[in-house]
Short mmCIF file of N, CA and C in Angstrom, two decimals:
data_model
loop_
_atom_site.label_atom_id
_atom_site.label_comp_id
_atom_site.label_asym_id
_atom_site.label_seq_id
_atom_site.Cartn_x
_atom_site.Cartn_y
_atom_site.Cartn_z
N UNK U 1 -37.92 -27.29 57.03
CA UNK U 1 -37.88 -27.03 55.63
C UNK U 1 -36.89 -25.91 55.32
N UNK U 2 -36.41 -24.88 56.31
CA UNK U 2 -36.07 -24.07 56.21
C UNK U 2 -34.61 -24.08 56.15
N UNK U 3 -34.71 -25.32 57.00
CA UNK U 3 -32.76 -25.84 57.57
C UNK U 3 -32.44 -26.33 56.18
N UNK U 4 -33.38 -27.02 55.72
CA UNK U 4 -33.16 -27.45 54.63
C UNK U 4 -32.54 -27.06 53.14
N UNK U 5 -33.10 -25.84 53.12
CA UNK U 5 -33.21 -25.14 51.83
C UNK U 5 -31.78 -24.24 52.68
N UNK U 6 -31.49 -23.99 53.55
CA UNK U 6 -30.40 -23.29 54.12
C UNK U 6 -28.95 -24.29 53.77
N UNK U 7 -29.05 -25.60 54.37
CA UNK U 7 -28.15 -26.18 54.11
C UNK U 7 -27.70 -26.68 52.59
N UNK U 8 -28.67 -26.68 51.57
CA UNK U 8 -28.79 -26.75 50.36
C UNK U 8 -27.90 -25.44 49.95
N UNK U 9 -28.45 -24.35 50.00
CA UNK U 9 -27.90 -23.19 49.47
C UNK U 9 -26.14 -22.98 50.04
N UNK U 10 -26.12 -23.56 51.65
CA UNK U 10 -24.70 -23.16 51.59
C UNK U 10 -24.17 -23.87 51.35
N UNK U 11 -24.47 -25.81 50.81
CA UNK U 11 -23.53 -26.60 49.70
C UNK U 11 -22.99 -26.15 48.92
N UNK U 12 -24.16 -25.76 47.91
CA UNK U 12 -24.01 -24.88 46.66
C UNK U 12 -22.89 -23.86 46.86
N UNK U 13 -22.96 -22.77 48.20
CA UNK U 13 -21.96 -22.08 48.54
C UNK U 13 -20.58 -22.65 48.36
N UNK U 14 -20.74 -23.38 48.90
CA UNK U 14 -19.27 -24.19 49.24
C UNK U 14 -18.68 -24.89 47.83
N UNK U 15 -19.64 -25.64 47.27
CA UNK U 15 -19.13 -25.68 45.79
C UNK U 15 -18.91 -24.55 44.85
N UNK U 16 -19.55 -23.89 44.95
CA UNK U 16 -18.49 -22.66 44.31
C UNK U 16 -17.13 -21.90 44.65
N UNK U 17 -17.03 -22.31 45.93
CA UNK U 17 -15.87 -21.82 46.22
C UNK U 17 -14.83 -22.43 46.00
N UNK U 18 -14.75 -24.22 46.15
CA UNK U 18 -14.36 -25.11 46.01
C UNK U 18 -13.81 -24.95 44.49
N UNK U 19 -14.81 -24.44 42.66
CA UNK U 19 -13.98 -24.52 41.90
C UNK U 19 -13.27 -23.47 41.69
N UNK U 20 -13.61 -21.89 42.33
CA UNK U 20 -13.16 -21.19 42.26
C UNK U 20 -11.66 -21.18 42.74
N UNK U 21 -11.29 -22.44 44.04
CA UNK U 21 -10.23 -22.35 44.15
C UNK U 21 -9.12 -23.28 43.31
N UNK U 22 -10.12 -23.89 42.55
CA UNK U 22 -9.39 -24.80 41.31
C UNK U 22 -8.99 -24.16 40.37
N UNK U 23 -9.89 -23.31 39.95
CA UNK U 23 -9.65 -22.15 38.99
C UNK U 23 -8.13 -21.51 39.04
N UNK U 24 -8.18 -20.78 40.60
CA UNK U 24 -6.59 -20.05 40.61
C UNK U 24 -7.50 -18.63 40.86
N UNK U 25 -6.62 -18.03 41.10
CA UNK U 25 -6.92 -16.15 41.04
C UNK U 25 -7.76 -15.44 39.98
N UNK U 26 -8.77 -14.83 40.24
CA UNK U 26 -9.34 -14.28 39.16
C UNK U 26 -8.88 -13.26 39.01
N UNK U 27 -8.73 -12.46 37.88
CA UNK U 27 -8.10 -11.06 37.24
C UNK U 27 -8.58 -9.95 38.52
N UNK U 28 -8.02 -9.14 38.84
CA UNK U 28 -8.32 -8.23 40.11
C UNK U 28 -9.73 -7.44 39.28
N UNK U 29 -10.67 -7.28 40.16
CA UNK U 29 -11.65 -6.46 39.78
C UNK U 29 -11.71 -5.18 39.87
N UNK U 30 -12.50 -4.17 38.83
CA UNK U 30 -12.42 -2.68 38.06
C UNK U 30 -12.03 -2.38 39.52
N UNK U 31 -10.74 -1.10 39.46
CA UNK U 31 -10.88 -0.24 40.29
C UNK U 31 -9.61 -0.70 41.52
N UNK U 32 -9.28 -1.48 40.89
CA UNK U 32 -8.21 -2.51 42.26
C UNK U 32 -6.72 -1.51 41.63
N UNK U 33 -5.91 -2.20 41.98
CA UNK U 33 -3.91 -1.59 41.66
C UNK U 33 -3.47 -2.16 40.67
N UNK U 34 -3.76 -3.99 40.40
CA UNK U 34 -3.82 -4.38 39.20
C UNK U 34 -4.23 -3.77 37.86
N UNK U 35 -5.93 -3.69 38.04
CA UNK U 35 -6.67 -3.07 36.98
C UNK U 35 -6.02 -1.34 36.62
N UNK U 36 -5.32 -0.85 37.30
CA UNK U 36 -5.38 0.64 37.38
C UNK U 36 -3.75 0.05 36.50
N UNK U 37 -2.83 -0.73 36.70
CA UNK U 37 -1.65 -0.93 36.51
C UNK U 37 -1.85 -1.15 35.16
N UNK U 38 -2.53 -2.14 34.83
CA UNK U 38 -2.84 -2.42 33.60
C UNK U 38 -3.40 -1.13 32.35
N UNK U 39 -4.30 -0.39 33.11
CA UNK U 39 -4.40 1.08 32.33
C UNK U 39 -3.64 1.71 31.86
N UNK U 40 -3.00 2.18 33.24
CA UNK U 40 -1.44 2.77 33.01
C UNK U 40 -0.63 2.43 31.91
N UNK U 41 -0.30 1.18 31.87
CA UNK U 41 0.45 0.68 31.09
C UNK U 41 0.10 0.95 29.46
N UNK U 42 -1.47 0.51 29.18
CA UNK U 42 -2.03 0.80 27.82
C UNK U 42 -1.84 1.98 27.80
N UNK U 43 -2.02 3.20 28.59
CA UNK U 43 -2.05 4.83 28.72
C UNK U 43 -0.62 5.50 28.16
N UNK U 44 0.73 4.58 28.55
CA UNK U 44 1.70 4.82 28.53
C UNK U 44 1.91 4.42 26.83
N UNK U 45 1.52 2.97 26.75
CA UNK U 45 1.96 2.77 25.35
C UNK U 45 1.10 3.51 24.33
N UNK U 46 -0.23 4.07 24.46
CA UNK U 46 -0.61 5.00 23.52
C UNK U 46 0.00 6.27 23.30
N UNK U 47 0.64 6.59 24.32
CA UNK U 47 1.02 7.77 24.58
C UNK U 47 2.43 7.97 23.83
N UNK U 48 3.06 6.66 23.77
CA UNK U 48 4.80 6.37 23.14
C UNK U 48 4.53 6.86 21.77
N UNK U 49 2.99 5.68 21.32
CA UNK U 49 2.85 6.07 20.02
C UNK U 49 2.73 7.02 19.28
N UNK U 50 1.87 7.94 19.85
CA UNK U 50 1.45 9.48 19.61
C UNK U 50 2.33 10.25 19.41
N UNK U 51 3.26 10.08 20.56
CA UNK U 51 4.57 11.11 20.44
C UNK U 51 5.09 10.59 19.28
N UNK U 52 5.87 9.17 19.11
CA UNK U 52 6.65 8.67 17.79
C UNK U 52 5.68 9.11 16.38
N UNK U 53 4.16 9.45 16.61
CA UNK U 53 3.53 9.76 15.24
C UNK U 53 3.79 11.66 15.43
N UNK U 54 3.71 11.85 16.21
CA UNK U 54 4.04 13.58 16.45
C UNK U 54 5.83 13.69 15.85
N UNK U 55 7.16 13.11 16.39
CA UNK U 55 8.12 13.23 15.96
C UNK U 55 8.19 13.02 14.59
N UNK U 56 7.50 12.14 14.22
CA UNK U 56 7.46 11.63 12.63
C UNK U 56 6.79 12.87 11.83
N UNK U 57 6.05 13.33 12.10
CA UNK U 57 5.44 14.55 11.56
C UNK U 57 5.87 15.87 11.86
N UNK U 58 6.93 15.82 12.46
CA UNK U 58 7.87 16.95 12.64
C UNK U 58 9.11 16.50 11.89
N UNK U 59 9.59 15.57 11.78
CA UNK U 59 10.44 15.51 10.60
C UNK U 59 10.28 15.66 9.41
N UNK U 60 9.25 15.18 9.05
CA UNK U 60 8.44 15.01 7.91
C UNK U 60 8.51 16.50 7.26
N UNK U 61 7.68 17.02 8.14
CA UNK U 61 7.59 18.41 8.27
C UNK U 61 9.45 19.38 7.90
N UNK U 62 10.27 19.46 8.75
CA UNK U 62 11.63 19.58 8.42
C UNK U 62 11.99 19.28 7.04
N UNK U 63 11.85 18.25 6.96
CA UNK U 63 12.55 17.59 5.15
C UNK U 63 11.83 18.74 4.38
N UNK U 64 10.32 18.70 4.76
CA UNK U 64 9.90 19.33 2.85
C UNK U 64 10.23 20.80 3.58
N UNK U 65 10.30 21.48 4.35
CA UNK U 65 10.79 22.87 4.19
C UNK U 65 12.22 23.04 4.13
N UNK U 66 13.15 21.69 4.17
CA UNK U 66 14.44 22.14 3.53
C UNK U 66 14.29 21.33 1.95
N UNK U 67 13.31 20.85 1.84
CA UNK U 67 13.41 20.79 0.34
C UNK U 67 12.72 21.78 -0.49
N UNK U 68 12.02 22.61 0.22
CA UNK U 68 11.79 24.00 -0.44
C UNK U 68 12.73 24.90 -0.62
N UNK U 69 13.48 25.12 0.33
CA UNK U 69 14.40 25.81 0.74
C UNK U 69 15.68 25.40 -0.89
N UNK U 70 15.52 23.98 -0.69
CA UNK U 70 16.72 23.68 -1.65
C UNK U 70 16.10 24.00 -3.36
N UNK U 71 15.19 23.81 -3.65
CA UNK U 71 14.23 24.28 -4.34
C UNK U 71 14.03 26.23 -5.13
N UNK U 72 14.45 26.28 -4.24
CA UNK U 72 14.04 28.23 -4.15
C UNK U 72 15.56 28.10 -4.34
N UNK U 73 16.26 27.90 -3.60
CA UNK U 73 18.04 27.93 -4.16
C UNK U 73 17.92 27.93 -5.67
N UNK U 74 17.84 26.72 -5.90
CA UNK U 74 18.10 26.00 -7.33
C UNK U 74 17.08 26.84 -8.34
N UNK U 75 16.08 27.24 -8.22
CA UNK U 75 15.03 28.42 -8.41
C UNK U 75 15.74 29.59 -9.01
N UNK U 76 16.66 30.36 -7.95
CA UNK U 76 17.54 31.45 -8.04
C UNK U 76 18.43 31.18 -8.58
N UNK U 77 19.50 30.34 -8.56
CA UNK U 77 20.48 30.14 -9.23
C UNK U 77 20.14 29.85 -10.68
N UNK U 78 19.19 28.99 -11.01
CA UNK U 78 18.78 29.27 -12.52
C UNK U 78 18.32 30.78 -13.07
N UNK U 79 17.93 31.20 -12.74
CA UNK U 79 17.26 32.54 -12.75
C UNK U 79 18.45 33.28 -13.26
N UNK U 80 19.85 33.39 -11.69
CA UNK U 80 20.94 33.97 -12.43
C UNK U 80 21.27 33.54 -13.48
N UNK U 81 22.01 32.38 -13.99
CA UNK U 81 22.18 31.89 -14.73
C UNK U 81 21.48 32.22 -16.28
N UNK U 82 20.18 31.96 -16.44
CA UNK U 82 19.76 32.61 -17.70
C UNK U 82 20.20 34.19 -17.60
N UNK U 83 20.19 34.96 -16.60
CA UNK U 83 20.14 36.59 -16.70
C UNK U 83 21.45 36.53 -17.55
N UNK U 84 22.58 35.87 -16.72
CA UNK U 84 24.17 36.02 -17.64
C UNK U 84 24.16 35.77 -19.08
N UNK U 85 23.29 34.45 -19.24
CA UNK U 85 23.32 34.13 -20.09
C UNK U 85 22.46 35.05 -21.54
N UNK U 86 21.83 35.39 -21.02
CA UNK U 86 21.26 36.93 -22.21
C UNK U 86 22.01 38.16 -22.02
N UNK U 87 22.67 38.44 -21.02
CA UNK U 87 23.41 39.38 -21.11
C UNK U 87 24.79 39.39 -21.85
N UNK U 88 25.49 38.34 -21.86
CA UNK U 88 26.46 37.72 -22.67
C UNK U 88 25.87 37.82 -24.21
N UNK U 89 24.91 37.35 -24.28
CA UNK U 89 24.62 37.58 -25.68
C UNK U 89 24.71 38.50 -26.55
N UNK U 90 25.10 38.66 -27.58
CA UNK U 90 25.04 39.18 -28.73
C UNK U 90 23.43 40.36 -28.47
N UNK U 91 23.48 41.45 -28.68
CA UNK U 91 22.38 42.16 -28.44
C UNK U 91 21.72 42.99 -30.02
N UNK U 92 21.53 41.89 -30.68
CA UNK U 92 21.14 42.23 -31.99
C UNK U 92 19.85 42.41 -32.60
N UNK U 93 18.93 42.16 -31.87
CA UNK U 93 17.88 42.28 -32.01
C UNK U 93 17.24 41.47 -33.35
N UNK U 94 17.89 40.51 -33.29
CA UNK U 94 17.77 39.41 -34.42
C UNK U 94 17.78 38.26 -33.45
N UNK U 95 16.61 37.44 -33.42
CA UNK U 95 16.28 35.86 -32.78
C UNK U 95 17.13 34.80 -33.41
N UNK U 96 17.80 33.62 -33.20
CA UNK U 96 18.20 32.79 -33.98
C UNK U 96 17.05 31.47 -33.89
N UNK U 97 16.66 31.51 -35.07
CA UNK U 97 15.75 30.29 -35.58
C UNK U 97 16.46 28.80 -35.76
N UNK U 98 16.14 27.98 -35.90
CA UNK U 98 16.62 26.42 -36.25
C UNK U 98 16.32 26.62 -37.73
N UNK U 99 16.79 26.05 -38.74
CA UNK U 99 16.93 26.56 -39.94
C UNK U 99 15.23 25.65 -40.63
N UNK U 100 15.00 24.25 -40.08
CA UNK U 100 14.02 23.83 -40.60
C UNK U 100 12.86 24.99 -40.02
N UNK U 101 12.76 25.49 -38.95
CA UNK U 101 11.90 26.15 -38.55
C UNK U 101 11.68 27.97 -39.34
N UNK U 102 12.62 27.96 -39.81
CA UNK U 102 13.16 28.97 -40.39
C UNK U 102 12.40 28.92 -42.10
N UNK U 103 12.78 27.95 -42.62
CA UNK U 103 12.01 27.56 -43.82
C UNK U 103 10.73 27.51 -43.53
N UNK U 104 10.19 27.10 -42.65
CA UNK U 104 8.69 26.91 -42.12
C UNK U 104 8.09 28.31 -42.65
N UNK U 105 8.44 29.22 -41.60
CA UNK U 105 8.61 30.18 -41.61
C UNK U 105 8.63 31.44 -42.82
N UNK U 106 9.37 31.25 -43.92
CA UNK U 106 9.80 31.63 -44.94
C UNK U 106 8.61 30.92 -45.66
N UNK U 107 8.23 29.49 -46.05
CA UNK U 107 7.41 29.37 -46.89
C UNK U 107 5.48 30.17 -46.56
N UNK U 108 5.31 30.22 -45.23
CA UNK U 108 4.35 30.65 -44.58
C UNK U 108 4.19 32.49 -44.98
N UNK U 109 5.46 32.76 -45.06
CA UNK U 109 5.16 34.35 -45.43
C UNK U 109 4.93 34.42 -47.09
N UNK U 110 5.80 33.08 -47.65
CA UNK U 110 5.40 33.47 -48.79
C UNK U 110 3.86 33.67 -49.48
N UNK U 111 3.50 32.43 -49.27
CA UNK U 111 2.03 32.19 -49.14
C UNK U 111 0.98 33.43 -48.66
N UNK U 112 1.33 33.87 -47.62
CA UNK U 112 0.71 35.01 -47.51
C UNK U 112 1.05 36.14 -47.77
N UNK U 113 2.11 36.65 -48.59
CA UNK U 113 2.21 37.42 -49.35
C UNK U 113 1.56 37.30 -51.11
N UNK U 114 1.65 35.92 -51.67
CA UNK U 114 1.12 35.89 -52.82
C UNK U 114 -0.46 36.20 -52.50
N UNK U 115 -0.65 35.96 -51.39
CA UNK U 115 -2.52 35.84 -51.06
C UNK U 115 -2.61 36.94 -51.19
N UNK U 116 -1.68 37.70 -50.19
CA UNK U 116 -2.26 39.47 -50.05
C UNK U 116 -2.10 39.85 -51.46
N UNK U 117 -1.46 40.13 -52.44
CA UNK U 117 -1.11 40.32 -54.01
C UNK U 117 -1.95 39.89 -54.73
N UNK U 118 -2.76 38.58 -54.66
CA UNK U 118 -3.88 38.26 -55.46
C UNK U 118 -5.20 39.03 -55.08
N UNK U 119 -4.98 39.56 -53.42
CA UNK U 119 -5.85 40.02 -53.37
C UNK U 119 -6.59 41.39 -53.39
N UNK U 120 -5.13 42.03 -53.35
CA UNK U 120 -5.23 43.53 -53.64
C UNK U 120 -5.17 43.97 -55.52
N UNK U 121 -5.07 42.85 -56.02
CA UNK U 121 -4.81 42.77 -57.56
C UNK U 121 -6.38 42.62 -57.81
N UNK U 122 -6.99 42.02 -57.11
CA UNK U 122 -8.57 41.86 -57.41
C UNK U 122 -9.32 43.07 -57.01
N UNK U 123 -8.66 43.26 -56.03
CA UNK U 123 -9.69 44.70 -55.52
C UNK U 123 -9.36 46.20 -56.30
N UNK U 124 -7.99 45.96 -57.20
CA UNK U 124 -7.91 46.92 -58.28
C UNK U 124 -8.71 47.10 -58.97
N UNK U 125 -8.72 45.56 -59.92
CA UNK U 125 -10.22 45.47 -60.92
C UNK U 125 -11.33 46.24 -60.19
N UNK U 126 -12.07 45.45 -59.03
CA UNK U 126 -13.18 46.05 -58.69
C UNK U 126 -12.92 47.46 -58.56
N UNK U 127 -12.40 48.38 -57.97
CA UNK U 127 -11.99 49.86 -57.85
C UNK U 127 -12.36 50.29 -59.55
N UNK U 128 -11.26 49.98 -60.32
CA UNK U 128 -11.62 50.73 -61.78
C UNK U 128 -12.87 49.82 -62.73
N UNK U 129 -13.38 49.01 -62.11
CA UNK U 129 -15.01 48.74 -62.66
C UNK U 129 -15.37 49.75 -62.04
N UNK U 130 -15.96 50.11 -60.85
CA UNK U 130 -16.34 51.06 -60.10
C UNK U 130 -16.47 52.20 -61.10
N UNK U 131 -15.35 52.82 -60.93
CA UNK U 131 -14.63 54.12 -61.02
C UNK U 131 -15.61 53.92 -62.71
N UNK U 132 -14.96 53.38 -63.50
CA UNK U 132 -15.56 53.40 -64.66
C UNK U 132 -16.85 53.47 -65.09
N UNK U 133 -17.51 52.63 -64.16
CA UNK U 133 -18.92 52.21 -64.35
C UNK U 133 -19.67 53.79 -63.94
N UNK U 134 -18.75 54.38 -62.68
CA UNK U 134 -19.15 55.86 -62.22
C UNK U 134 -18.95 57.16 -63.07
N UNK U 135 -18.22 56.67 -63.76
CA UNK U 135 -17.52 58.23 -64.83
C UNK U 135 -18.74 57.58 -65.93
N UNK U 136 -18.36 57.04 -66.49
CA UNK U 136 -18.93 56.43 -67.83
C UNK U 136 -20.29 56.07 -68.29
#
């Protein structure tokens, strides 16, 4: 019974080996020169990437501090620019208005000058009611 179940099992043996060699080569197993080659290789190409995302972020980096740089130029040079430009000026101590803004302007004081006048004209009356009402 024993031969039996022996010779059974190493059929079975033998048929597995049999499709395994139909199959072809199986992928080298964890830990072989293949498998380690194959690491390597993914190890290497993560590694390409990283750097190309590190260079990229050092350029990146470069551009905007020479576009600060160009920035702070253009910064200063305006800066001079207005200074000449008020110093050149006429030093009169008179603003020049736009003329509609100017009328703006002009009608707004008028207005509050007739206000102040109506209203110090009222507070006369009240004063000499006062005054009168106090003497009298």
């Amino acid at each position: 019974m024993e031969d039996e179940r022996l010779a059974r099992a190493i059929a079975r043996i033998e048929q597995a080996v049999a499709k395994l060699a139909e199959i072809g080569p199986l992928a080298a197993p964890p830990g072989t020169p293949a498998d380690d080659t194959a690491r390597k290789a993914e190890f290497e190409s993560l590694e390409k990437a990283h750097q190309d995302a590190l260079d990229d972020r050092e350029r990146t980096i470069a551009k905007l501090r020479a576009d600060i740089a160009d920035i702070s130029a253009l910064k200063d040079q305006e800066i001079a620019r207005l200074q000449k430009e008020l110093q050149a000026a006429p030093n009169t101590g008179v603003l020049t208005v736009p003329e509609a803004e100017h009328h703006a302007l002009q009608q707004k004081y008028d207005q509050l000058r007739s206000t102040a006048e109506s209203t110090l004209n009222g507070l006369d009356g009240i004063i000499g009611k006062v005054e009168r009402a106090k003497n009298g």
